[in-house]
Tab-separated table of C-alpha atoms in Angstrom:
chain	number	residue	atom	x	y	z
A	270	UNK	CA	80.801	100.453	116.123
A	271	UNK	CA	83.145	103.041	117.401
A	272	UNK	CA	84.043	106.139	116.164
A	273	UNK	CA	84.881	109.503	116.241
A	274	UNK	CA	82.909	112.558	115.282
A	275	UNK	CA	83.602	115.969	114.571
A	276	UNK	CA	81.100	119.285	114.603
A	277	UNK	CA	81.341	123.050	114.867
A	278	UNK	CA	82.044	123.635	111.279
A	279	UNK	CA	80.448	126.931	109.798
A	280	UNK	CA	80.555	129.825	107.595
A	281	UNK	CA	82.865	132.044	109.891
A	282	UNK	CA	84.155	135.969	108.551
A	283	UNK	CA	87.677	136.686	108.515
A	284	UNK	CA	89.090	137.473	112.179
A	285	UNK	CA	86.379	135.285	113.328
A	286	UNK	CA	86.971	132.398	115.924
A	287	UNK	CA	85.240	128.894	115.685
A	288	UNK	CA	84.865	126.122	117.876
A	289	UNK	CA	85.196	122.396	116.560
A	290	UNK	CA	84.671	119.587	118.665
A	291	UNK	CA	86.027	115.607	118.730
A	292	UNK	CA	83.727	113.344	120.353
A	293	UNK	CA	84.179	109.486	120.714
A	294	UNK	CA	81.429	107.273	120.624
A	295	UNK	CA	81.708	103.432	121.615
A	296	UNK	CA	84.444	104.426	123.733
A	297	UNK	CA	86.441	107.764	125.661
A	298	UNK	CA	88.858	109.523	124.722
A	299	UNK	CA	91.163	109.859	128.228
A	300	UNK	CA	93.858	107.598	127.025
A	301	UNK	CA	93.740	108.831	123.540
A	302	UNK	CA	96.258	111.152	121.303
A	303	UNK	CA	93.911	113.583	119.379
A	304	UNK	CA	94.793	114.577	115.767
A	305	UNK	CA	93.400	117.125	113.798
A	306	UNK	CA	94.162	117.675	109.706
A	307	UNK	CA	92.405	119.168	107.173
A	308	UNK	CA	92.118	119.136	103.478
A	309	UNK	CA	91.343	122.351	101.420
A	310	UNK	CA	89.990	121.990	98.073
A	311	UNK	CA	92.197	120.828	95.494
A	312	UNK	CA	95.127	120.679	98.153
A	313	UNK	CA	96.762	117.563	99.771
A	314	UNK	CA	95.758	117.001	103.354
A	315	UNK	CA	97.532	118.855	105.767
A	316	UNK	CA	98.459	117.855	109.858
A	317	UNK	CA	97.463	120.874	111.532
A	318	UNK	CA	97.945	119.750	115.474
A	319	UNK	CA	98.057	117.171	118.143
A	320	UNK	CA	97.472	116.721	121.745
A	321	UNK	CA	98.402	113.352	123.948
A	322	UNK	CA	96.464	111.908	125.796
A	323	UNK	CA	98.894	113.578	129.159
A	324	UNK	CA	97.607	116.910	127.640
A	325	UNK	CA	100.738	117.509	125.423
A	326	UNK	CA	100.389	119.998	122.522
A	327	UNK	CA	102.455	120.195	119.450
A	328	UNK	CA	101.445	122.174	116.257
A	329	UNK	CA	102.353	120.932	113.304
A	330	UNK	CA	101.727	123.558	111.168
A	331	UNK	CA	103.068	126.830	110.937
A	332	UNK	CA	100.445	129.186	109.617
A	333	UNK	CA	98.270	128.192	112.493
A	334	UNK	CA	100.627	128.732	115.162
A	335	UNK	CA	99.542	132.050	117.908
A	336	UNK	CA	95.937	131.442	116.467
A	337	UNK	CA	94.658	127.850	116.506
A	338	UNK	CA	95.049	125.398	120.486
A	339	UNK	CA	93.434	122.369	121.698
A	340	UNK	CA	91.373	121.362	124.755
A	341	UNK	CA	90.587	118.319	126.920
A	342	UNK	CA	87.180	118.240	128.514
A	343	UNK	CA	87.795	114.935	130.577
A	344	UNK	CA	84.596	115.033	132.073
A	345	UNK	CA	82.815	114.948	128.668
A	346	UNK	CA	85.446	112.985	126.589
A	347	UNK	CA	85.514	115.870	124.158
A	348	UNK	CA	88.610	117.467	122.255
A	349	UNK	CA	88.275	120.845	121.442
A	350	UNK	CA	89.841	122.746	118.316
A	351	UNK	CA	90.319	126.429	119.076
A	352	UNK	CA	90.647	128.440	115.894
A	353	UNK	CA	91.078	132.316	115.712
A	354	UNK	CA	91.873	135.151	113.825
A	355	UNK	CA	90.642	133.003	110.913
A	356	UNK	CA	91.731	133.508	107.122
A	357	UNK	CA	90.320	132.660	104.022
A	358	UNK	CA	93.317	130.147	103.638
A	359	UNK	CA	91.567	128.110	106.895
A	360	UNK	CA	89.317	127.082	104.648
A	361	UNK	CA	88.923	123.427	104.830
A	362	UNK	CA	87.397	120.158	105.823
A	363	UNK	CA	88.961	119.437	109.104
A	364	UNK	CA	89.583	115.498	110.589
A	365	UNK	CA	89.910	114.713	114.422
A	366	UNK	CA	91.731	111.236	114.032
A	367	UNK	CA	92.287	109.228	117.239
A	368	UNK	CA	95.375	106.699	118.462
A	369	UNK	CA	95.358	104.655	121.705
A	370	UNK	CA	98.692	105.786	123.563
A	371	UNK	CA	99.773	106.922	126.614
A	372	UNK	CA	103.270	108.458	126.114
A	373	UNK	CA	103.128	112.269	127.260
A	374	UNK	CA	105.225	112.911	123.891
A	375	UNK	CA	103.504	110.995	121.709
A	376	UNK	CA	102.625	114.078	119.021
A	377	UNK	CA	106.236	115.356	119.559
A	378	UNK	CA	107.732	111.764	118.613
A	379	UNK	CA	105.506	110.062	115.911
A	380	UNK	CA	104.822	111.250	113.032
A	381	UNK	CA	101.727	113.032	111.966
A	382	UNK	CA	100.878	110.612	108.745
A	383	UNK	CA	101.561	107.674	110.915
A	384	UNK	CA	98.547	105.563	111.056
A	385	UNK	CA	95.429	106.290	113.701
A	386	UNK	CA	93.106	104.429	115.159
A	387	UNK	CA	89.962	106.380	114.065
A	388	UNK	CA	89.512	109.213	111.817
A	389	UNK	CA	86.098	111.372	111.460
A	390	UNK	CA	84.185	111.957	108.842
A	391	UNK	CA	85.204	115.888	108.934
A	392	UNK	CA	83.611	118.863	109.388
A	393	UNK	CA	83.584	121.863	107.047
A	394	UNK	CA	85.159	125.076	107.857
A	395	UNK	CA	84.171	128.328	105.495
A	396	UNK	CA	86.465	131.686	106.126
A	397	UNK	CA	84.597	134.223	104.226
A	398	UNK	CA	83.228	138.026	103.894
């Protein structure tokens, strides 16, 4: 069955930088717009950024922007989520979610909370001293 797959989560200090990866498994992930979210405890879940599959980034939201950016690696159908300068308030279980489309502007355009393809199972991320 097909899916997506997150890993890289950790206990990370505050400043600290962390490395989360979206892998696909059943198919690849060139033609694919990448979403990441995350949900902190007790919080609502949150769209944190998006990259087409033409390599188009868009952040959705604000108190990551300057600190968190995505990757492609085409050759290993692998997303990468960039974070640094972590806080405590990064604290989360973050989602890669996956949507078949080919429009350069597709994270611009639709809307985060539209519906994906695939979504991971998540991966937890701990900012603490």
């Amino acid at each position: 069955q097909s899916h997506v797959v997150e890993s890289g989560g950790g206990l990370v200090q505050p400043g600290g930088s962390l490395r989360l990866s979206c892998a696909a498994s059943g198919f690849t992930l060139d033609d694919y717009a990448i979403g990441w979210f995350r949900q902190a405890p007790g919080k609502g879940r949150e769209a944190v950024l998006c990259i087409s599959s033409r390599g188009g980034i868009t952040t959705y939201a604000d108190s990551v922007k300057g600190r968190f950016t995505l990757s492609r690696d085409i050759g290993k159908s692998t997303v990468y989520l960039l974070m640094n300068s972590l806080k405590p308030e990064d604290t989360a279980v973050y989602y890669c979610t996956a949507s078949r489309n080919l429009f350069p502007d597709f994270c611009t355009v639709a809307p985060p909370n539209r519906p994906w393809d695939y979504w991971g199972q998540g991966t937890q991320v701990t900012v603490s001293s």
